């Protein structure tokens, strides 16, 4: 556990975050009293998805590429640009 006062955190927070290890935390103190704790977030393990994973699960209708009705299209325009 790393304990920092507010001034030290403002000055060197980036360096302390680089030194932080999984399971450790940084405790921020104000007037020597703990007020906040900073922990590393778990890094999700990501594996690449295989191409064609949902093949034959569904079909895209040909109408998918048709223009949207004007009423629906207006919903996506910025306010005042009608």
mmCIF file of C-alpha atoms in Angstrom:
data_model
loop_
_atom_site.group_PDB
_atom_site.id
_atom_site.type_symbol
_atom_site.label_atom_id
_atom_site.label_comp_id
_atom_site.label_asym_id
_atom_site.label_seq_id
_atom_site.Cartn_x
_atom_site.Cartn_y
_atom_site.Cartn_z
ATOM 1 C CA UNK A 1 0.000 0.000 0.000
ATOM 2 C CA UNK A 2 1.321 3.403 -0.982
ATOM 3 C CA UNK A 3 0.204 6.356 1.132
ATOM 4 C CA UNK A 4 0.332 9.825 -0.402
ATOM 5 C CA UNK A 5 -0.740 13.239 0.750
ATOM 6 C CA UNK A 6 -2.695 15.388 -1.690
ATOM 7 C CA UNK A 7 0.297 17.539 -2.672
ATOM 8 C CA UNK A 8 2.497 14.526 -3.414
ATOM 9 C CA UNK A 9 -0.317 12.882 -5.387
ATOM 10 C CA UNK A 10 -0.773 16.010 -7.514
ATOM 11 C CA UNK A 11 2.960 16.162 -8.152
ATOM 12 C CA UNK A 12 3.878 12.492 -8.660
ATOM 13 C CA UNK A 13 0.648 10.545 -9.255
ATOM 14 C CA UNK A 14 1.679 9.370 -12.717
ATOM 15 C CA UNK A 15 4.926 7.884 -11.393
ATOM 16 C CA UNK A 16 3.158 6.136 -8.498
ATOM 17 C CA UNK A 17 0.516 4.705 -10.839
ATOM 18 C CA UNK A 18 3.295 3.218 -12.986
ATOM 19 C CA UNK A 19 4.774 1.551 -9.883
ATOM 20 C CA UNK A 20 1.427 0.187 -8.704
ATOM 21 C CA UNK A 21 1.199 -3.615 -8.832
ATOM 22 C CA UNK A 22 -1.968 -5.750 -9.031
ATOM 23 C CA UNK A 23 -3.464 -6.104 -5.567
ATOM 24 C CA UNK A 24 -1.786 -2.950 -4.259
ATOM 25 C CA UNK A 25 -3.498 0.352 -3.680
ATOM 26 C CA UNK A 26 -2.665 4.009 -3.261
ATOM 27 C CA UNK A 27 -4.281 5.693 -0.278
ATOM 28 C CA UNK A 28 -4.724 9.456 -0.548
ATOM 29 C CA UNK A 29 -4.587 11.336 2.729
ATOM 30 C CA UNK A 30 -5.649 14.821 3.701
ATOM 31 C CA UNK A 31 -4.179 16.061 6.979
ATOM 32 C CA UNK A 32 -2.870 12.524 7.600
ATOM 33 C CA UNK A 33 -6.352 11.024 7.349
ATOM 34 C CA UNK A 34 -7.184 8.568 4.548
ATOM 35 C CA UNK A 35 -9.832 9.998 2.224
ATOM 36 C CA UNK A 36 -9.583 7.894 -0.948
ATOM 37 C CA UNK A 37 -8.131 4.699 -2.317
ATOM 38 C CA UNK A 38 -6.905 4.047 -5.862
ATOM 39 C CA UNK A 39 -6.630 0.475 -7.167
ATOM 40 C CA UNK A 40 -5.758 -1.009 -10.529
ATOM 41 C CA UNK A 41 -8.740 -2.264 -12.484
ATOM 42 C CA UNK A 42 -8.575 -5.876 -13.597
ATOM 43 C CA UNK A 43 -7.520 -6.208 -17.212
ATOM 44 C CA UNK A 44 -10.031 -8.323 -19.101
ATOM 45 C CA UNK A 45 -8.529 -11.178 -21.052
ATOM 46 C CA UNK A 46 -9.537 -10.695 -24.642
ATOM 47 C CA UNK A 47 -9.171 -13.274 -27.332
ATOM 48 C CA UNK A 48 -9.805 -12.449 -30.969
ATOM 49 C CA UNK A 49 -13.204 -13.565 -32.191
ATOM 50 C CA UNK A 50 -13.130 -15.950 -35.101
ATOM 51 C CA UNK A 51 -14.499 -14.569 -38.360
ATOM 52 C CA UNK A 52 -17.887 -15.976 -39.296
ATOM 53 C CA UNK A 53 -18.838 -16.931 -35.740
ATOM 54 C CA UNK A 54 -22.544 -16.206 -36.360
ATOM 55 C CA UNK A 55 -22.655 -17.487 -39.908
ATOM 56 C CA UNK A 56 -25.965 -19.240 -40.660
ATOM 57 C CA UNK A 57 -27.372 -17.946 -37.346
ATOM 58 C CA UNK A 58 -29.372 -15.227 -39.095
ATOM 59 C CA UNK A 59 -29.839 -13.622 -42.470
ATOM 60 C CA UNK A 60 -29.782 -9.946 -43.325
ATOM 61 C CA UNK A 61 -32.891 -9.037 -45.324
ATOM 62 C CA UNK A 62 -32.362 -7.094 -48.533
ATOM 63 C CA UNK A 63 -34.504 -4.269 -47.098
ATOM 64 C CA UNK A 64 -31.717 -3.649 -44.555
ATOM 65 C CA UNK A 65 -29.972 -1.410 -47.075
ATOM 66 C CA UNK A 66 -33.101 0.557 -48.044
ATOM 67 C CA UNK A 67 -33.225 4.216 -46.962
ATOM 68 C CA UNK A 68 -34.832 4.869 -43.593
ATOM 69 C CA UNK A 69 -38.294 6.442 -43.492
ATOM 70 C CA UNK A 70 -38.036 10.221 -43.206
ATOM 71 C CA UNK A 71 -39.635 10.271 -39.716
ATOM 72 C CA UNK A 72 -36.956 7.919 -38.408
ATOM 73 C CA UNK A 73 -34.163 9.654 -40.276
ATOM 74 C CA UNK A 74 -35.151 12.951 -38.632
ATOM 75 C CA UNK A 75 -34.534 11.386 -35.217
ATOM 76 C CA UNK A 76 -30.815 11.142 -36.036
ATOM 77 C CA UNK A 77 -30.375 14.721 -37.202
ATOM 78 C CA UNK A 78 -29.123 17.403 -34.828
ATOM 79 C CA UNK A 79 -31.869 19.539 -33.328
ATOM 80 C CA UNK A 80 -32.769 22.492 -35.524
ATOM 81 C CA UNK A 81 -31.387 21.108 -38.786
ATOM 82 C CA UNK A 82 -34.707 19.878 -40.242
#
